[in-house]
Structures are given as C-alpha cells and as structure tokens.
mmCIF file of C-alpha atoms in Angstrom:
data_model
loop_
_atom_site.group_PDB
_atom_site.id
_atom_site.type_symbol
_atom_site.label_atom_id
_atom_site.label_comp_id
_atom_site.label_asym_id
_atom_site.label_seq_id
_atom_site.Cartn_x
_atom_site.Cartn_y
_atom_site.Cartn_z
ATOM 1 C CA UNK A 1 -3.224 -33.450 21.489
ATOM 2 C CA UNK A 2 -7.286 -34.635 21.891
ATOM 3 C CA UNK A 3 -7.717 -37.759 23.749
ATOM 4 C CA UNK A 4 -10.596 -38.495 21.925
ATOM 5 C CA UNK A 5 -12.469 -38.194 18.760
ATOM 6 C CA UNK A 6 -16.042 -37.732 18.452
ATOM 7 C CA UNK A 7 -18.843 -36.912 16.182
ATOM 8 C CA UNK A 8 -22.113 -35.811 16.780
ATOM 9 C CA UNK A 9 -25.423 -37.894 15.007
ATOM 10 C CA UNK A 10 -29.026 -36.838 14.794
ATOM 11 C CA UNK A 11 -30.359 -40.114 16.257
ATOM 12 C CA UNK A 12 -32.180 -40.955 19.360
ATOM 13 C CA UNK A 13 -30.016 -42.066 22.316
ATOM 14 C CA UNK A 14 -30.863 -46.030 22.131
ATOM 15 C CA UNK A 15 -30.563 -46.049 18.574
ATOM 16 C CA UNK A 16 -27.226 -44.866 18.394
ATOM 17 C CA UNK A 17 -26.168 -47.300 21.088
ATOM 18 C CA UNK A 18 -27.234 -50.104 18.792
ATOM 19 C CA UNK A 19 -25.763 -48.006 15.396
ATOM 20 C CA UNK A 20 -22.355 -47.800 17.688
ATOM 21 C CA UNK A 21 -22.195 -51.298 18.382
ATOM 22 C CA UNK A 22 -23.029 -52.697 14.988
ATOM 23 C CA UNK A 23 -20.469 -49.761 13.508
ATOM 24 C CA UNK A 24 -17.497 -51.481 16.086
ATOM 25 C CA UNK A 25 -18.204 -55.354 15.224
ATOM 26 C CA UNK A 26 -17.865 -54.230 11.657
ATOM 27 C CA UNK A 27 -14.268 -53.040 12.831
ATOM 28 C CA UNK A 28 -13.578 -56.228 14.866
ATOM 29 C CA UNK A 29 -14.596 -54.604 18.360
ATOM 30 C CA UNK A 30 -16.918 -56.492 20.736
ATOM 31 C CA UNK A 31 -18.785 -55.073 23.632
ATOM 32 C CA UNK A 32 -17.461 -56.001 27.394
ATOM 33 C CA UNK A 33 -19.009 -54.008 29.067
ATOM 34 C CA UNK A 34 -21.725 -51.126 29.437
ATOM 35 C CA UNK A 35 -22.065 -48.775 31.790
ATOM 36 C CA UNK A 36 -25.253 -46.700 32.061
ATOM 37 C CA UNK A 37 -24.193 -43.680 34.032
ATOM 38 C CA UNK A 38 -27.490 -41.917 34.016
ATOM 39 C CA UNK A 39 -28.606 -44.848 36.050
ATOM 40 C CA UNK A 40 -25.489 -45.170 38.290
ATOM 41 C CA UNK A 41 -25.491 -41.558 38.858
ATOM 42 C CA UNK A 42 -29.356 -42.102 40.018
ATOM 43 C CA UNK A 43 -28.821 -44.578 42.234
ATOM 44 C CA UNK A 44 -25.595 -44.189 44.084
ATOM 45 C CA UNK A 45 -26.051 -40.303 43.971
ATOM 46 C CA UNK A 46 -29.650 -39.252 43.670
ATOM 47 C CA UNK A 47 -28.424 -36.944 41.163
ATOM 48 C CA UNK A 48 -30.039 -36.232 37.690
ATOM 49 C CA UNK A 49 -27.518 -36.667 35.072
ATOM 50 C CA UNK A 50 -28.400 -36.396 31.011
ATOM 51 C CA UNK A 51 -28.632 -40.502 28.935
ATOM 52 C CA UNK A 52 -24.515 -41.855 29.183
ATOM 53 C CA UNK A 53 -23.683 -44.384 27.812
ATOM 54 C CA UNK A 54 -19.826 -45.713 27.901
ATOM 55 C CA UNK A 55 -19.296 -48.917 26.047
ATOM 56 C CA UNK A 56 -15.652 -51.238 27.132
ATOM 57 C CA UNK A 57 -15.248 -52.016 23.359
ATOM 58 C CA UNK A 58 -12.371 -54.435 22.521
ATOM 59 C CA UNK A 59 -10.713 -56.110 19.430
ATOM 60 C CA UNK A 60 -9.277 -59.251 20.543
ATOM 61 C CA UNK A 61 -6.323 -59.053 17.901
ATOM 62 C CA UNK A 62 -5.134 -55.515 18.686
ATOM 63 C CA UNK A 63 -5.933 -56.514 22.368
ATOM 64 C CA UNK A 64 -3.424 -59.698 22.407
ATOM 65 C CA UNK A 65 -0.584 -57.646 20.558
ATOM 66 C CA UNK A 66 -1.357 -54.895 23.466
ATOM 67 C CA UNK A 67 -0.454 -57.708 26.323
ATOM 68 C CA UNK A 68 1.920 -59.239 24.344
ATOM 69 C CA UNK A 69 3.855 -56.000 24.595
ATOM 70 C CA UNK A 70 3.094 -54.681 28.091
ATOM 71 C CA UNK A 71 1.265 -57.126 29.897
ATOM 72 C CA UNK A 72 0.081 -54.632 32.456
ATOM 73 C CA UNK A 73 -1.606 -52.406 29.687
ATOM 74 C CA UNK A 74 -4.530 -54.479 30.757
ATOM 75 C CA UNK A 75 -4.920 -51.487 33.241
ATOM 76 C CA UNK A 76 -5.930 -49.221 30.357
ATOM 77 C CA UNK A 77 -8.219 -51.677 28.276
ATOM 78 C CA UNK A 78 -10.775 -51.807 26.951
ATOM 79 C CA UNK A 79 -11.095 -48.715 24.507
ATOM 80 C CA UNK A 80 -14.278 -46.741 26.112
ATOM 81 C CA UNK A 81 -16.829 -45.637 23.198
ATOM 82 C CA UNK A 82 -19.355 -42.671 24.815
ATOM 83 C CA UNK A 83 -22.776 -42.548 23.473
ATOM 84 C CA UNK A 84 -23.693 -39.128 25.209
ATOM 85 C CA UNK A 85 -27.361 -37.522 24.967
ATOM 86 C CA UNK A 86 -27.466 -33.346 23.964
ATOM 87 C CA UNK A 87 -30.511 -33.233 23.103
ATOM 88 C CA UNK A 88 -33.741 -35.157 22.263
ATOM 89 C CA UNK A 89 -32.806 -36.991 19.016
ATOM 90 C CA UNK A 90 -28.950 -35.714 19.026
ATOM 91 C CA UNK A 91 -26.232 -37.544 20.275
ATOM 92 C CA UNK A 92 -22.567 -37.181 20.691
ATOM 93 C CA UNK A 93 -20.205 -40.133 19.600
ATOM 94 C CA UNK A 94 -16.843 -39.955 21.367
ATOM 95 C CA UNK A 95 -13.929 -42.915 21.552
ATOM 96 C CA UNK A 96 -10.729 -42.930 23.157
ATOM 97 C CA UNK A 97 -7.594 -42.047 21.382
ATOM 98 C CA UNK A 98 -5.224 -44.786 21.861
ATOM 99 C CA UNK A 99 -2.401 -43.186 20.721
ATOM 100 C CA UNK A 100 -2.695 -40.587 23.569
ATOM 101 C CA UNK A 101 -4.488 -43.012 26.316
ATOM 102 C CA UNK A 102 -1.096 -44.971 26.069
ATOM 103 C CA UNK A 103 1.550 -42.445 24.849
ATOM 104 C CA UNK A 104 2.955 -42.491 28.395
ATOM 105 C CA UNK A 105 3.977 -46.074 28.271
ATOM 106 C CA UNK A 106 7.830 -45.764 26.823
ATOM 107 C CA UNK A 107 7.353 -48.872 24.469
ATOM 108 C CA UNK A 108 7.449 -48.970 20.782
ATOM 109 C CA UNK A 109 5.786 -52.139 20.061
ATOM 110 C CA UNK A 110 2.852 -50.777 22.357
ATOM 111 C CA UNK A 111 3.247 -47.470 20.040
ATOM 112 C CA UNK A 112 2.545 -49.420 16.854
ATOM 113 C CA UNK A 113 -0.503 -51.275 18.308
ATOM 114 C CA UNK A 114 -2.225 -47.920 19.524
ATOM 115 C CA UNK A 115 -1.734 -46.413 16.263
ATOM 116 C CA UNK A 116 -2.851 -49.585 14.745
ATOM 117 C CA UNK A 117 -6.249 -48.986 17.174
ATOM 118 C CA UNK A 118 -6.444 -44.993 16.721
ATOM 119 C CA UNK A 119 -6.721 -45.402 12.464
ATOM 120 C CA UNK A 120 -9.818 -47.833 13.400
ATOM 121 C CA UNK A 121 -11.456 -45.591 15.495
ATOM 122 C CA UNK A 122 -10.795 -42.744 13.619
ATOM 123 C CA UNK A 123 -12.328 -44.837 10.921
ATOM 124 C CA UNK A 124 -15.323 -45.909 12.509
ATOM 125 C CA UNK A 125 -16.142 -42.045 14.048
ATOM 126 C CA UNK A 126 -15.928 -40.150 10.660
ATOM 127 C CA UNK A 127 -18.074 -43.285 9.176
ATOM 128 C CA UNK A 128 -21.148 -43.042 11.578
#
C-alpha cells in the first residue's frame, strides 16, 4: 500500500502552490502551515535542494471527528500536501494517504474518518 497519492502538473512551482491551495479550500482544507524546504535546507544546511513546498492542510470537521476518536492523533495532523519542483514549469502534487498514515492506530471510528479524508484527497489529486 502507497502512502501517498500524487499527480504531476505542467505549471510553474508558485503557481501550483496557489492552484493547490485554492483546489483544498474547495474541499474544506485550510492551510496551517508551510514549510519551504528549499529555504530551510539553505539555511540550516548550506545545501542546494530543488523548490519544496509541504503545506499542513486541515479540514476542521474531519479534524474534530479525528480527536474526538483518539485524542492523541493530533501527533499525526495535519494532512501534509507536497508541491515538489522536477523541472522548470513541471511540478509534482503529492498528499498523504490517511488511510495508511493512521492504519496503525487499532480504532475503528479513527478508520472511518481517514477513509472519510483519503476519498477527498483522492478527489482533489485526480481533479488538479
């Protein structure tokens, strides 16, 4: 089983951070945070490393029935959204399966939720 879906766009890298985001409010999903890797990498490395984007994306319904389930599955939220740079104007689109992220946790409420999640994602990835 893939722990992640993803789809690759012929886009420039900023544009299909903006694309992404607009693509997961339609779906419910805000932004918490961004991480710019490329950056990071820079900085606390010195190293080179190609435009990475992750985006914390959460859904504040599916995100309550989450807690309300297992209220340490906070641990493994938000659901992380790559935007991922191959090559000038082509970027890879990859999410989190949240059926596999939390198929270790033994509870079948949290099961229902994640599948819940992982038919929105799938969603939103084959509709970019």
């Amino acid at each position: 089983m893939s722990y992640y879906f993803s789809r690759n766009l012929d886009m420039p890298f900023a544009a299909a951070i903006e694309h992404v985001t607009k693509k997961l409010a339609g779906k419910g999903f805000g932004i918490l945070t961004r991480i710019d890797v490329q950056h990071t990498m820079k900085v606390k490395l010195g190293v080179d490393f190609k435009p990475y984007m992750i985006l914390g994306a959460c859904n504040p319904h599916f995100a309550w029935r989450a807690l309300q389930a297992e209220d340490k599955i906070g641990a493994m939220l938000p659901c992380n959204v790559i935007v991922t740079e191959i090559s000038p104007g082509k970027v890879e689109i990859a999410a989190v399966d949240p059926a596999a992220a939390m198929g270790s946790v033994k509870n079948p409420a949290l099961a229902e939720t994640a599948k819940d999640v992982q038919l929105l994602l799938r969603e939103l990835i084959s509709e970019l």
